PDB file of C-alpha atoms in Angstrom:
ATOM      1  CA  MET U  15     -21.352 -61.267  19.850  1.00 71.00           C
ATOM      2  CA  ASP U  16     -20.921 -59.754  23.315  1.00 92.00           C
ATOM      3  CA  THR U  17     -20.415 -63.085  25.102  1.00 97.00           C
ATOM      4  CA  PHE U  18     -18.029 -66.019  24.808  1.00 98.00           C
ATOM      5  CA  ILE U  19     -18.886 -69.353  26.427  1.00 98.00           C
ATOM      6  CA  PHE U  20     -16.356 -72.160  26.584  1.00 98.00           C
ATOM      7  CA  ILE U  21     -16.974 -75.704  27.747  1.00 99.00           C
ATOM      8  CA  PRO U  22     -14.155 -77.877  29.135  1.00 98.00           C
ATOM      9  CA  ALA U  23     -15.010 -81.495  28.359  1.00 98.00           C
ATOM     10  CA  TYR U  24     -13.234 -84.666  29.445  1.00 97.00           C
ATOM     11  CA  ASN U  25     -14.900 -88.090  29.273  1.00 97.00           C
ATOM     12  CA  VAL U  26     -18.435 -86.667  29.480  1.00 97.00           C
ATOM     13  CA  GLU U  27     -20.147 -88.585  26.689  1.00 97.00           C
ATOM     14  CA  ASN U  28     -23.206 -89.257  28.867  1.00 96.00           C
ATOM     15  CA  GLU U  29     -23.653 -85.759  30.268  1.00 96.00           C
ATOM     16  CA  LEU U  30     -22.665 -83.566  27.321  1.00 98.00           C
ATOM     17  CA  PRO U  31     -25.731 -83.944  25.043  1.00 97.00           C
ATOM     18  CA  SER U  32     -28.060 -82.917  27.859  1.00 96.00           C
ATOM     19  CA  LEU U  33     -25.882 -79.959  28.816  1.00 97.00           C
ATOM     20  CA  LEU U  34     -25.714 -78.609  25.269  1.00 98.00           C
ATOM     21  CA  SER U  35     -29.457 -78.992  24.755  1.00 98.00           C
ATOM     22  CA  ARG U  36     -30.154 -77.063  27.976  1.00 98.00           C
ATOM     23  CA  ILE U  37     -28.223 -73.958  26.933  1.00 98.00           C
ATOM     24  CA  PRO U  38     -30.918 -71.281  26.480  1.00 98.00           C
ATOM     25  CA  GLU U  39     -31.710 -70.189  22.948  1.00 97.00           C
ATOM     26  CA  GLU U  40     -30.903 -66.581  23.772  1.00 97.00           C
ATOM     27  CA  ILE U  41     -27.363 -67.638  24.661  1.00 97.00           C
ATOM     28  CA  TRP U  42     -26.903 -69.320  21.287  1.00 97.00           C
ATOM     29  CA  ASP U  43     -28.172 -66.095  19.690  1.00 95.00           C
ATOM     30  CA  ARG U  44     -25.875 -63.704  21.565  1.00 93.00           C
ATOM     31  CA  ALA U  45     -22.780 -65.781  22.324  1.00 96.00           C
ATOM     32  CA  SER U  46     -19.934 -67.595  20.656  1.00 97.00           C
ATOM     33  CA  VAL U  47     -19.845 -71.093  22.150  1.00 98.00           C
ATOM     34  CA  SER U  48     -16.725 -73.256  22.032  1.00 98.00           C
ATOM     35  CA  LEU U  49     -16.181 -76.752  23.375  1.00 99.00           C
ATOM     36  CA  ILE U  50     -12.673 -77.912  24.268  1.00 99.00           C
ATOM     37  CA  ASN U  51     -12.253 -81.677  24.330  1.00 98.00           C
ATOM     38  CA  ASP U  52      -9.317 -82.531  26.572  1.00 98.00           C
ATOM     39  CA  GLY U  53      -8.209 -85.764  24.922  1.00 97.00           C
ATOM     40  CA  SER U  54     -11.260 -87.718  26.060  1.00 98.00           C
ATOM     41  CA  LYS U  55     -11.030 -91.490  25.787  1.00 97.00           C
ATOM     42  CA  ASP U  56     -14.755 -91.979  25.408  1.00 97.00           C
ATOM     43  CA  ASP U  57     -17.218 -90.646  22.806  1.00 98.00           C
ATOM     44  CA  THR U  58     -17.203 -87.028  24.004  1.00 98.00           C
ATOM     45  CA  LEU U  59     -15.848 -85.581  20.759  1.00 98.00           C
ATOM     46  CA  ASN U  60     -18.335 -87.479  18.600  1.00 98.00           C
ATOM     47  CA  LYS U  61     -21.222 -86.427  20.836  1.00 98.00           C
ATOM     48  CA  ALA U  62     -20.242 -82.786  20.392  1.00 98.00           C
ATOM     49  CA  MET U  63     -20.032 -83.134  16.618  1.00 98.00           C
ATOM     50  CA  GLU U  64     -23.357 -84.987  16.486  1.00 98.00           C
ATOM     51  CA  PHE U  65     -25.059 -82.195  18.422  1.00 98.00           C
ATOM     52  CA  LYS U  66     -23.597 -79.581  16.110  1.00 97.00           C
ATOM     53  CA  GLU U  67     -24.742 -81.434  12.984  1.00 96.00           C
ATOM     54  CA  LYS U  68     -28.238 -82.254  14.259  1.00 97.00           C
ATOM     55  CA  THR U  69     -29.060 -78.824  15.668  1.00 96.00           C
ATOM     56  CA  ASN U  70     -27.068 -76.598  13.314  1.00 95.00           C
ATOM     57  CA  LYS U  71     -25.942 -74.582  16.336  1.00 96.00           C
ATOM     58  CA  LYS U  72     -22.836 -72.431  16.005  1.00 93.00           C
ATOM     59  CA  LEU U  73     -20.683 -74.617  18.227  1.00 97.00           C
ATOM     60  CA  GLU U  74     -16.936 -74.465  17.683  1.00 98.00           C
ATOM     61  CA  VAL U  75     -15.162 -77.664  18.696  1.00 98.00           C
ATOM     62  CA  PHE U  76     -11.489 -77.832  19.638  1.00 98.00           C
ATOM     63  CA  SER U  77      -9.790 -81.058  20.611  1.00 97.00           C
ATOM     64  CA  PHE U  78      -6.474 -81.958  22.215  1.00 97.00           C
ATOM     65  CA  SER U  79      -5.114 -85.255  20.928  1.00 95.00           C
ATOM     66  CA  GLU U  80      -3.945 -86.083  24.461  1.00 96.00           C
ATOM     67  CA  ASN U  81      -5.166 -85.042  27.880  1.00 95.00           C
ATOM     68  CA  GLN U  82      -3.586 -81.720  28.880  1.00 94.00           C
ATOM     69  CA  GLY U  83      -5.275 -81.163  32.225  1.00 93.00           C
ATOM     70  CA  TYR U  84      -7.887 -78.737  33.481  1.00 93.00           C
ATOM     71  CA  GLY U  85      -5.573 -75.743  33.766  1.00 93.00           C
ATOM     72  CA  ALA U  86      -4.438 -76.020  30.161  1.00 94.00           C
ATOM     73  CA  VAL U  87      -8.049 -76.223  28.990  1.00 96.00           C
ATOM     74  CA  ILE U  88      -9.021 -73.127  30.970  1.00 96.00           C
ATOM     75  CA  LYS U  89      -6.070 -71.200  29.544  1.00 95.00           C
ATOM     76  CA  LYS U  90      -7.058 -72.311  26.042  1.00 96.00           C
ATOM     77  CA  GLY U  91     -10.646 -71.207  26.560  1.00 97.00           C
ATOM     78  CA  LEU U  92      -9.692 -67.817  27.934  1.00 96.00           C
ATOM     79  CA  SER U  93      -7.146 -67.218  25.185  1.00 95.00           C
ATOM     80  CA  LEU U  94      -9.798 -68.019  22.570  1.00 97.00           C
ATOM     81  CA  ALA U  95     -12.133 -65.582  24.303  1.00 97.00           C
ATOM     82  CA  LEU U  96      -9.595 -62.768  24.198  1.00 96.00           C
ATOM     83  CA  GLU U  97      -9.216 -63.281  20.452  1.00 96.00           C
ATOM     84  CA  THR U  98     -12.845 -62.174  20.109  1.00 96.00           C
ATOM     85  CA  ASP U  99     -14.531 -58.886  20.982  1.00 96.00           C
ATOM     86  CA  ALA U 100     -16.634 -60.474  23.730  1.00 97.00           C
ATOM     87  CA  SER U 101     -17.228 -58.327  26.811  1.00 97.00           C
ATOM     88  CA  PHE U 102     -18.190 -61.289  28.995  1.00 98.00           C
ATOM     89  CA  ILE U 103     -16.628 -64.744  29.172  1.00 98.00           C
ATOM     90  CA  CYS U 104     -18.156 -67.739  30.968  1.00 98.00           C
ATOM     91  CA  CYS U 105     -16.886 -71.237  31.713  1.00 98.00           C
ATOM     92  CA  LEU U 106     -19.520 -73.993  31.690  1.00 98.00           C
ATOM     93  CA  HIS U 107     -18.322 -77.486  32.602  1.00 97.00           C
ATOM     94  CA  GLY U 108     -19.165 -80.314  30.236  1.00 97.00           C
ATOM     95  CA  ASP U 109     -20.217 -82.690  33.019  1.00 95.00           C
ATOM     96  CA  ALA U 110     -23.447 -80.710  33.517  1.00 94.00           C
ATOM     97  CA  GLN U 111     -22.680 -80.109  37.189  1.00 92.00           C
ATOM     98  CA  TYR U 112     -23.501 -76.422  36.717  1.00 95.00           C
ATOM     99  CA  PRO U 113     -26.829 -75.158  35.278  1.00 96.00           C
ATOM    100  CA  PRO U 114     -26.597 -73.454  31.857  1.00 98.00           C
ATOM    101  CA  GLU U 115     -30.071 -72.045  32.480  1.00 98.00           C
ATOM    102  CA  LYS U 116     -28.447 -69.525  34.835  1.00 98.00           C
ATOM    103  CA  LEU U 117     -26.308 -67.944  32.117  1.00 98.00           C
ATOM    104  CA  PRO U 118     -28.771 -65.209  31.035  1.00 98.00           C
ATOM    105  CA  ALA U 119     -29.268 -64.035  34.627  1.00 98.00           C
ATOM    106  CA  PHE U 120     -25.529 -64.131  35.309  1.00 98.00           C
ATOM    107  CA  LEU U 121     -24.739 -62.059  32.251  1.00 98.00           C
ATOM    108  CA  GLU U 122     -27.472 -59.552  33.030  1.00 97.00           C
ATOM    109  CA  ALA U 123     -26.130 -59.163  36.581  1.00 98.00           C
ATOM    110  CA  MET U 124     -22.591 -58.617  35.317  1.00 98.00           C
ATOM    111  CA  LYS U 125     -23.692 -55.959  32.869  1.00 97.00           C
ATOM    112  CA  LYS U 126     -26.053 -54.175  35.254  1.00 97.00           C
ATOM    113  CA  ASN U 127     -23.698 -54.181  38.253  1.00 98.00           C
ATOM    114  CA  SER U 128     -20.306 -53.877  36.498  1.00 98.00           C
ATOM    115  CA  ILE U 129     -19.104 -57.171  37.995  1.00 98.00           C
ATOM    116  CA  ASP U 130     -15.667 -58.439  36.974  1.00 98.00           C
ATOM    117  CA  VAL U 131     -15.925 -61.995  38.308  1.00 98.00           C
ATOM    118  CA  LEU U 132     -19.242 -63.718  39.014  1.00 98.00           C
ATOM    119  CA  GLN U 133     -19.205 -67.166  40.594  1.00 98.00           C
ATOM    120  CA  GLY U 134     -22.059 -69.624  40.936  1.00 97.00           C
ATOM    121  CA  SER U 135     -22.366 -70.720  44.561  1.00 95.00           C
ATOM    122  CA  ARG U 136     -23.835 -73.999  45.764  1.00 91.00           C
ATOM    123  CA  HIS U 137     -23.931 -72.767  49.356  1.00 88.00           C
ATOM    124  CA  VAL U 138     -25.898 -69.515  49.207  1.00 84.00           C
ATOM    125  CA  GLU U 139     -29.109 -71.432  49.878  1.00 78.00           C
ATOM    126  CA  LYS U 140     -28.822 -73.216  53.219  1.00 78.00           C
ATOM    127  CA  GLY U 141     -28.872 -76.982  52.824  1.00 72.00           C
ATOM    128  CA  GLY U 142     -28.831 -76.800  49.039  1.00 70.00           C
ATOM    129  CA  ALA U 143     -25.539 -78.635  48.634  1.00 73.00           C
ATOM    130  CA  LYS U 144     -26.737 -81.499  50.815  1.00 71.00           C
ATOM    131  CA  ARG U 145     -30.021 -81.789  48.943  1.00 77.00           C
ATOM    132  CA  GLY U 146     -28.105 -81.808  45.674  1.00 73.00           C
ATOM    133  CA  GLY U 147     -26.068 -84.815  46.753  1.00 78.00           C
ATOM    134  CA  MET U 148     -22.723 -83.193  47.580  1.00 84.00           C
ATOM    135  CA  PRO U 149     -20.794 -85.639  49.804  1.00 84.00           C
ATOM    136  CA  PHE U 150     -20.401 -84.702  53.466  1.00 86.00           C
ATOM    137  CA  TYR U 151     -16.600 -84.580  53.298  1.00 84.00           C
ATOM    138  CA  LYS U 152     -16.731 -82.152  50.373  1.00 85.00           C
ATOM    139  CA  ARG U 153     -19.181 -79.880  52.147  1.00 87.00           C
ATOM    140  CA  CYS U 154     -17.011 -79.817  55.279  1.00 88.00           C
ATOM    141  CA  GLY U 155     -13.746 -79.462  53.377  1.00 87.00           C
ATOM    142  CA  GLY U 156     -15.117 -76.724  51.170  1.00 86.00           C
ATOM    143  CA  PHE U 157     -16.450 -74.794  54.159  1.00 89.00           C
ATOM    144  CA  PHE U 158     -13.112 -75.063  55.979  1.00 91.00           C
ATOM    145  CA  LEU U 159     -11.020 -73.954  53.013  1.00 91.00           C
ATOM    146  CA  THR U 160     -13.407 -71.184  51.988  1.00 92.00           C
ATOM    147  CA  SER U 161     -13.353 -69.823  55.552  1.00 94.00           C
ATOM    148  CA  ILE U 162      -9.557 -69.603  55.481  1.00 93.00           C
ATOM    149  CA  GLU U 163      -9.563 -67.989  52.039  1.00 93.00           C
ATOM    150  CA  ASN U 164     -12.200 -65.448  53.045  1.00 91.00           C
ATOM    151  CA  LEU U 165     -10.133 -64.512  56.084  1.00 93.00           C
ATOM    152  CA  VAL U 166      -6.945 -64.011  54.073  1.00 91.00           C
ATOM    153  CA  PHE U 167      -8.583 -62.361  51.067  1.00 90.00           C
ATOM    154  CA  SER U 168     -11.033 -60.270  53.142  1.00 91.00           C
ATOM    155  CA  THR U 169     -14.044 -61.612  51.243  1.00 92.00           C
ATOM    156  CA  LYS U 170     -17.395 -63.130  52.194  1.00 93.00           C
ATOM    157  CA  LEU U 171     -17.924 -65.695  49.449  1.00 94.00           C
ATOM    158  CA  THR U 172     -19.696 -68.937  50.334  1.00 94.00           C
ATOM    159  CA  ASP U 173     -18.250 -71.235  47.666  1.00 93.00           C
ATOM    160  CA  ARG U 174     -14.810 -70.321  46.337  1.00 93.00           C
ATOM    161  CA  HIS U 175     -14.456 -73.792  44.814  1.00 92.00           C
ATOM    162  CA  SER U 176     -17.251 -73.671  42.281  1.00 94.00           C
ATOM    163  CA  GLY U 177     -16.057 -73.823  38.682  1.00 94.00           C
ATOM    164  CA  PHE U 178     -19.050 -71.917  37.325  1.00 97.00           C
ATOM    165  CA  LEU U 179     -17.304 -68.610  36.617  1.00 98.00           C
ATOM    166  CA  CYS U 180     -17.960 -65.606  34.411  1.00 99.00           C
ATOM    167  CA  PHE U 181     -15.392 -62.886  33.780  1.00 99.00           C
ATOM    168  CA  SER U 182     -15.319 -59.394  32.354  1.00 98.00           C
ATOM    169  CA  ARG U 183     -12.962 -58.739  29.483  1.00 98.00           C
ATOM    170  CA  ARG U 184     -11.457 -55.888  31.494  1.00 97.00           C
ATOM    171  CA  PHE U 185     -10.343 -58.306  34.204  1.00 97.00           C
ATOM    172  CA  LEU U 186      -8.952 -60.989  31.884  1.00 97.00           C
ATOM    173  CA  LYS U 187      -6.871 -58.477  29.931  1.00 95.00           C
ATOM    174  CA  GLU U 188      -4.998 -57.595  33.121  1.00 93.00           C
ATOM    175  CA  ILE U 189      -4.095 -61.158  34.123  1.00 92.00           C
ATOM    176  CA  PRO U 190      -0.344 -61.983  34.015  1.00 88.00           C
ATOM    177  CA  TRP U 191      -0.870 -65.304  32.255  1.00 85.00           C
ATOM    178  CA  SER U 192       2.736 -66.433  32.582  1.00 81.00           C
ATOM    179  CA  ARG U 193       2.291 -66.509  36.356  1.00 81.00           C
ATOM    180  CA  LEU U 194      -0.677 -68.875  36.253  1.00 81.00           C
ATOM    181  CA  GLY U 195      -0.143 -72.604  36.631  1.00 76.00           C
ATOM    182  CA  HIS U 196      -1.462 -75.406  34.435  1.00 77.00           C
ATOM    183  CA  SER U 197      -3.139 -77.327  37.244  1.00 83.00           C
ATOM    184  CA  PHE U 198      -6.695 -77.740  38.474  1.00 83.00           C
ATOM    185  CA  ASP U 199      -6.330 -74.808  40.877  1.00 88.00           C
ATOM    186  CA  ILE U 200      -6.247 -72.202  38.109  1.00 93.00           C
ATOM    187  CA  ASP U 201      -9.781 -71.076  39.055  1.00 94.00           C
ATOM    188  CA  LEU U 202      -8.562 -70.334  42.570  1.00 93.00           C
ATOM    189  CA  GLU U 203      -5.636 -68.342  41.209  1.00 94.00           C
ATOM    190  CA  LEU U 204      -7.930 -66.258  39.029  1.00 96.00           C
ATOM    191  CA  LEU U 205     -10.053 -65.473  42.080  1.00 95.00           C
ATOM    192  CA  ALA U 206      -6.895 -64.690  44.041  1.00 94.00           C
ATOM    193  CA  PHE U 207      -5.801 -62.146  41.438  1.00 94.00           C
ATOM    194  CA  ALA U 208      -9.274 -60.607  41.396  1.00 96.00           C
ATOM    195  CA  ASP U 209      -9.409 -60.297  45.177  1.00 93.00           C
ATOM    196  CA  ALA U 210      -5.843 -59.057  45.607  1.00 92.00           C
ATOM    197  CA  ARG U 211      -6.292 -56.393  42.938  1.00 93.00           C
ATOM    198  CA  ARG U 212      -9.711 -55.308  44.178  1.00 94.00           C
ATOM    199  CA  TYR U 213     -11.782 -56.271  41.176  1.00 97.00           C
ATOM    200  CA  LYS U 214     -15.491 -56.573  41.804  1.00 98.00           C
ATOM    201  CA  VAL U 215     -16.260 -60.200  42.686  1.00 98.00           C
ATOM    202  CA  GLU U 216     -19.763 -61.432  43.471  1.00 98.00           C
ATOM    203  CA  GLU U 217     -21.655 -64.715  43.624  1.00 97.00           C
ATOM    204  CA  ARG U 218     -25.139 -65.925  42.773  1.00 97.00           C
ATOM    205  CA  ALA U 219     -26.948 -69.030  43.936  1.00 95.00           C
ATOM    206  CA  ILE U 220     -26.990 -72.149  41.789  1.00 94.00           C
ATOM    207  CA  GLU U 221     -28.439 -75.569  42.533  1.00 90.00           C
ATOM    208  CA  THR U 222     -26.087 -78.410  43.369  1.00 82.00           C
ATOM    209  CA  ARG U 223     -25.959 -81.457  41.138  1.00 81.00           C
ATOM    210  CA  TYR U 224     -24.021 -84.524  42.209  1.00 73.00           C
ATOM    211  CA  ALA U 225     -24.990 -87.840  40.653  1.00 59.00           C
ATOM    212  CA  GLY U 226     -22.163 -90.163  41.559  1.00 53.00           C
ATOM    213  CA  GLU U 227     -19.502 -88.352  39.535  1.00 52.00           C
ATOM    214  CA  LYS U 228     -15.970 -89.537  40.160  1.00 52.00           C
ATOM    215  CA  SER U 229     -13.572 -86.693  40.777  1.00 58.00           C
ATOM    216  CA  ASN U 230     -10.117 -86.791  39.218  1.00 58.00           C
ATOM    217  CA  LEU U 231      -8.761 -84.781  42.156  1.00 64.00           C
ATOM    218  CA  ASN U 232      -7.059 -86.118  45.251  1.00 73.00           C
ATOM    219  CA  VAL U 233      -8.758 -84.363  48.152  1.00 78.00           C
ATOM    220  CA  ILE U 234      -5.606 -83.969  50.258  1.00 84.00           C
ATOM    221  CA  THR U 235      -3.581 -82.701  47.297  1.00 86.00           C
ATOM    222  CA  TYR U 236      -6.324 -80.230  46.465  1.00 85.00           C
ATOM    223  CA  GLY U 237      -6.400 -78.931  50.028  1.00 88.00           C
ATOM    224  CA  PHE U 238      -2.658 -78.343  50.063  1.00 90.00           C
ATOM    225  CA  ARG U 239      -2.835 -76.543  46.713  1.00 90.00           C
ATOM    226  CA  VAL U 240      -5.489 -74.229  48.143  1.00 90.00           C
ATOM    227  CA  LEU U 241      -3.314 -73.485  51.166  1.00 92.00           C
ATOM    228  CA  ARG U 242      -0.399 -72.828  48.809  1.00 92.00           C
ATOM    229  CA  ILE U 243      -2.427 -70.126  47.074  1.00 92.00           C
ATOM    230  CA  VAL U 244      -3.368 -68.647  50.452  1.00 92.00           C
ATOM    231  CA  PHE U 245       0.324 -68.519  51.384  1.00 92.00           C
ATOM    232  CA  ARG U 246       1.205 -66.899  48.057  1.00 90.00           C
ATOM    233  CA  LYS U 247      -1.439 -64.228  48.711  1.00 89.00           C
ATOM    234  CA  MET U 248       0.026 -63.568  52.163  1.00 90.00           C
ATOM    235  CA  MET U 249       3.416 -63.103  50.486  1.00 90.00           C
ATOM    236  CA  GLY U 250       1.919 -60.524  48.124  1.00 88.00           C
ATOM    237  CA  LEU U 251       2.438 -62.585  44.963  1.00 86.00           C
ATOM    238  CA  TYR U 252      -1.002 -61.792  43.540  1.00 88.00           C
ATOM    239  CA  SER U 253      -0.872 -58.046  44.166  1.00 82.00           C
TER     240      SER U 253
END
């Protein structure tokens, strides 16, 4: 298997069955797929097991007995990936906010163009985020923070806050894992390392899907954590 897909899942009993069923057949054929249940209090774990039993798909299911937080789940997924021989590793959120149908094209782009980090962007297509239901304050906040990050990191990405990320094995093997936090901003830190160390980072358009999801993040706290990463980059801590 040349690809490893991992799915962070927390209280997504309603969205998970649809997400799993939408993963293209060619991905099931070429990839190892693992779901990491982060101590969900609803029926997420049972939904994953039901899908596995009904479809006979090769879905590995891991479960934390208690909620560990997004950062811990990402670290778990990436550590599992590095235990395999996979050349490409993708994170697909269990809430179905990001389209699994894009995975084949993402992986083909990474292979063809030697990309180390490929991010799905909800802002490549003008007006797409609004049409997809992204709240106004998130669109404005994301634009503001991304503009600052692009200035500091000398990049031109349109959506540095999308969690739809694919990585090359080469990049992940060079990450100093002990220096990464356990919080929700781990994606931003991974991008910071990639930018600071001049890995090839690109983005591709994805459609936006917001259907009344309730975020577990405090907007102000998130903004300050982003600025903290920007400051750390300016201090050379990701170089």
